[in-house]
Coordinates of C-alpha atoms in Angstrom, one line a residue:
X1 CA 72.5 -4.3 32.1
X2 CA 69.8 -3.0 29.8
X3 CA 67.7 -5.6 27.9
X4 CA 68.3 -5.9 24.2
X5 CA 66.1 -3.7 22.2
X6 CA 64.6 -6.6 20.2
X7 CA 63.2 -8.1 23.4
X8 CA 61.5 -4.8 24.3
X9 CA 60.0 -4.7 20.8
X10 CA 58.8 -8.3 21.1
X11 CA 57.1 -7.6 24.4
X12 CA 55.5 -4.5 22.9
X13 CA 54.2 -6.5 20.0
X14 CA 52.9 -9.2 22.3
X15 CA 51.0 -6.7 24.4
X16 CA 49.5 -5.1 21.2
X17 CA 48.3 -8.5 20.0
X18 CA 46.7 -9.2 23.4
X19 CA 44.9 -5.8 23.3
X20 CA 43.6 -6.5 19.8
X21 CA 42.4 -9.9 20.8
X22 CA 40.7 -8.4 23.8
X23 CA 38.9 -5.9 21.6
X24 CA 37.8 -8.6 19.2
X25 CA 36.5 -10.9 21.8
X26 CA 33.0 -9.5 22.3
X27 CA 32.4 -9.8 18.6
X28 CA 33.6 -13.4 18.6
X29 CA 31.3 -14.2 21.5
X30 CA 28.3 -12.6 19.7
X31 CA 29.0 -14.6 16.5
X32 CA 29.3 -17.8 18.4
X33 CA 26.2 -17.1 20.4
X34 CA 24.2 -16.3 17.2
X35 CA 25.3 -19.6 15.7
X36 CA 24.2 -21.6 18.7
X37 CA 21.0 -19.8 19.4
X38 CA 19.9 -20.4 15.8
X39 CA 21.0 -24.0 15.8
X40 CA 19.7 -25.0 19.3
X41 CA 17.3 -22.4 20.5
X42 CA 17.6 -20.2 23.6
X43 CA 16.8 -22.7 26.3
X44 CA 19.1 -25.4 25.0
X45 CA 22.1 -23.2 24.5
X46 CA 24.5 -23.2 27.4
X47 CA 26.9 -20.4 28.2
X48 CA 29.8 -22.8 28.3
X49 CA 29.1 -23.9 24.8
X50 CA 29.2 -20.3 23.5
X51 CA 32.5 -19.7 25.4
X52 CA 34.0 -22.9 24.0
X53 CA 33.0 -22.1 20.4
X54 CA 34.5 -18.6 20.8
X55 CA 37.7 -20.2 22.3
X56 CA 37.4 -18.6 25.7
X57 CA 36.4 -19.7 29.2
X58 CA 32.9 -19.4 30.6
X59 CA 34.3 -16.9 33.1
X60 CA 35.6 -14.7 30.3
X61 CA 32.2 -14.7 28.7
X62 CA 30.6 -13.4 31.8
X63 CA 33.2 -10.6 32.0
X64 CA 31.5 -9.2 28.9
X65 CA 27.9 -10.3 29.3
X66 CA 26.3 -10.8 32.8
X67 CA 24.0 -13.6 31.8
X68 CA 22.7 -15.7 28.9
X69 CA 19.8 -13.3 28.7
X70 CA 22.1 -10.3 28.3
X71 CA 24.1 -12.2 25.7
X72 CA 21.0 -12.9 23.7
X73 CA 19.9 -9.2 23.9
X74 CA 23.3 -8.2 22.6
X75 CA 23.0 -10.6 19.7
X76 CA 19.7 -9.1 18.7
X77 CA 20.9 -5.5 19.0
X78 CA 24.0 -6.3 17.0
X79 CA 22.3 -8.2 14.2
X80 CA 18.7 -6.8 14.0
X81 CA 17.9 -3.7 16.0
X82 CA 20.6 -1.6 14.4
X83 CA 19.2 -2.2 11.0
X84 CA 16.0 -0.2 12.0
X85 CA 18.1 2.8 12.8
X86 CA 19.6 2.6 9.3
X87 CA 16.2 2.3 7.6
X88 CA 14.7 5.2 9.6
X89 CA 17.6 7.5 8.5
X90 CA 17.2 6.3 4.9
X91 CA 13.5 7.0 5.0
X92 CA 14.1 10.6 6.1
X93 CA 16.1 11.3 2.9
X94 CA 14.2 9.1 0.4
X95 CA 13.0 11.2 -2.5
X96 CA 11.3 8.6 -4.7
X97 CA 7.6 7.5 -4.7
X98 CA 6.1 5.6 -1.8
X99 CA 5.8 2.5 -4.0
X100 CA 9.5 2.6 -4.7
X101 CA 10.2 3.1 -1.0
X102 CA 8.1 0.1 0.0
X103 CA 9.9 -2.1 -2.6
X104 CA 13.3 -0.8 -1.4
X105 CA 12.4 -1.5 2.2
X106 CA 11.3 -5.1 1.6
X107 CA 14.3 -5.9 -0.6
X108 CA 16.7 -4.2 1.8
X109 CA 15.2 -6.2 4.7
X110 CA 16.0 -9.4 2.9
X111 CA 19.6 -8.3 2.2
X112 CA 20.4 -7.1 5.7
X113 CA 18.4 -9.5 7.9
X114 CA 16.4 -12.2 6.0
X115 CA 19.3 -13.8 4.1
X116 CA 21.6 -13.7 7.2
X117 CA 21.9 -16.1 10.1
X118 CA 20.1 -13.6 12.2
X119 CA 16.8 -14.4 10.5
X120 CA 16.8 -17.6 12.5
X121 CA 16.1 -15.6 15.6
X122 CA 12.5 -15.2 14.4
X123 CA 12.0 -19.0 14.6
X124 CA 13.5 -19.0 18.1
X125 CA 11.1 -16.4 19.3
X126 CA 8.1 -18.1 17.8
X127 CA 9.1 -21.3 19.6
X128 CA 10.2 -20.0 22.9
X129 CA 8.7 -16.5 23.6
X130 CA 6.0 -17.7 25.9
X131 CA 8.5 -19.5 28.1
X132 CA 10.7 -16.4 28.5
X133 CA 8.5 -13.3 29.1
X134 CA 11.4 -11.0 29.7
X135 CA 13.0 -12.0 26.3
X136 CA 9.6 -11.7 24.6
X137 CA 9.1 -8.1 26.0
X138 CA 12.7 -7.2 24.9
X139 CA 12.0 -8.5 21.4
X140 CA 8.8 -6.7 21.2
X141 CA 10.5 -3.4 22.0
X142 CA 13.7 -3.9 20.0
X143 CA 12.3 -5.6 16.8
X144 CA 8.5 -5.8 16.5
X145 CA 7.7 -2.2 17.5
X146 CA 10.5 -0.6 15.4
X147 CA 9.4 -2.8 12.5
X148 CA 5.8 -1.7 12.8
X149 CA 6.8 2.0 13.1
X150 CA 8.9 1.8 10.0
X151 CA 6.1 0.2 7.9
X152 CA 3.6 2.6 9.3
X153 CA 5.7 5.6 8.2
X154 CA 5.9 4.2 4.6
X155 CA 2.1 3.5 4.5
X156 CA 1.2 6.9 6.0
X157 CA 3.6 8.6 3.6
X158 CA 1.9 7.0 0.6
X159 CA -1.6 7.8 1.9
X160 CA -0.7 11.4 2.7
X161 CA 0.7 11.9 -0.8
X162 CA -2.3 10.3 -2.5
X163 CA -0.2 7.4 -3.8
X164 CA -1.9 4.8 -1.5
X165 CA -5.5 4.4 -0.8
X166 CA -6.8 4.9 2.8
X167 CA -6.6 1.7 4.7
X168 CA -6.9 0.1 8.2
X169 CA -3.4 1.1 9.1
X170 CA -2.9 -1.2 12.2
X171 CA -3.9 -4.3 10.4
X172 CA -2.3 -3.2 7.1
X173 CA 1.0 -3.1 8.8
X174 CA 0.8 -6.8 9.7
X175 CA -0.3 -7.6 6.2
X176 CA 3.0 -6.2 5.0
X177 CA 5.0 -8.0 7.8
X178 CA 3.4 -11.5 7.5
X179 CA 4.8 -12.6 4.2
X180 CA 8.3 -11.6 5.3
X181 CA 7.9 -13.7 8.5
X182 CA 6.7 -16.6 6.3
X183 CA 9.9 -16.3 4.2
X184 CA 12.1 -16.5 7.3
X185 CA 10.2 -19.5 8.6
X186 CA 10.5 -21.2 5.2
X187 CA 14.2 -20.8 5.4
X188 CA 14.6 -22.1 8.9
X189 CA 11.8 -24.5 9.4
X190 CA 8.9 -25.3 7.0
X191 CA 11.0 -25.3 3.9
X192 CA 12.0 -28.8 5.0
X193 CA 8.4 -29.9 4.4
X194 CA 8.2 -28.5 0.9
X195 CA 7.9 -30.7 -2.2
X196 CA 11.3 -31.9 -3.4
X197 CA 10.6 -30.7 -6.9
X198 CA 10.1 -27.1 -5.8
X199 CA 12.6 -24.6 -4.7
X200 CA 11.4 -21.3 -3.3
X201 CA 13.4 -18.3 -4.6
X202 CA 13.4 -15.6 -1.9
X203 CA 14.1 -12.9 -4.5
X204 CA 11.2 -14.0 -6.7
X205 CA 8.9 -14.4 -3.7
X206 CA 9.7 -10.8 -2.6
X207 CA 9.1 -9.5 -6.2
X208 CA 5.7 -11.1 -6.3
X209 CA 4.9 -9.8 -2.8
X210 CA 5.8 -6.3 -3.8
X211 CA 3.7 -6.6 -7.0
X212 CA 0.6 -7.9 -5.2
X213 CA 1.0 -5.5 -2.3
X214 CA 1.4 -2.4 -4.4
X215 CA -1.5 -3.4 -6.6
X216 CA -3.7 -3.5 -3.5
X217 CA -2.3 -0.2 -2.1
X218 CA -2.5 1.8 -5.2
X219 CA -4.9 4.8 -5.1
X220 CA -7.6 4.5 -7.7
X221 CA -10.4 6.7 -9.0
X222 CA -13.5 6.6 -6.9
X223 CA -15.4 4.5 -9.4
X224 CA -12.8 1.7 -9.5
X225 CA -11.7 1.8 -5.8
X226 CA -11.7 -1.5 -3.9
X227 CA -14.9 -2.2 -1.9
X228 CA -15.0 -1.3 1.8
X229 CA -15.2 -4.2 4.3
X230 CA -18.8 -5.1 5.2
X231 CA -18.6 -3.5 8.7
X232 CA -17.5 -0.2 7.1
X233 CA -20.3 -0.4 4.5
X234 CA -22.8 -0.7 7.3
X235 CA -21.3 2.3 9.0
X236 CA -21.9 4.3 5.8

């Protein structure tokens, strides 16, 4: 005797729901892992905690990610590394001035990373990188190096177009990066030590950083250019 059609439909719908749940599971695990890594750090976060927060078993977690280290790497790739691919593509087609490009990059960084939970990964790395060399090397390749390459492209673009003055490129890159790192640390750590009558506005901070940075980078007539560092003066 054939089964009623409605039972077949119900079974089909149940199977479809299970498949959708299975497809969503990696994303749910990554979201739970990001929350816990930012809250507790890498060393203190246990795989079973991530699984429990995502509503699955520890065994299920390891079906998708072979180890806690692989889970952490997937979190970084999902939330940070991919942003650099987007920015590089945008830089290729940007038609404005290099000053406008620098301002866009810094504000975009805040919107896509700095103001998100993923910015807490920076605090984690500063605290634990030396204890986990493999993770430190991974972060260097996936985040620090692409970030440096992106800033270098913007600075070199400005210099080659005569918009920015010549500068010590390697150290200049870190001068651009450092205030952004400070802003993330303020959000996740040192902000708790700030005076109670002062609230740092990330947007206003970035506006001031852009103003100060571009004033220092701006190409000037030779008579009003910024003085060279002492060691370069000696070389001349």
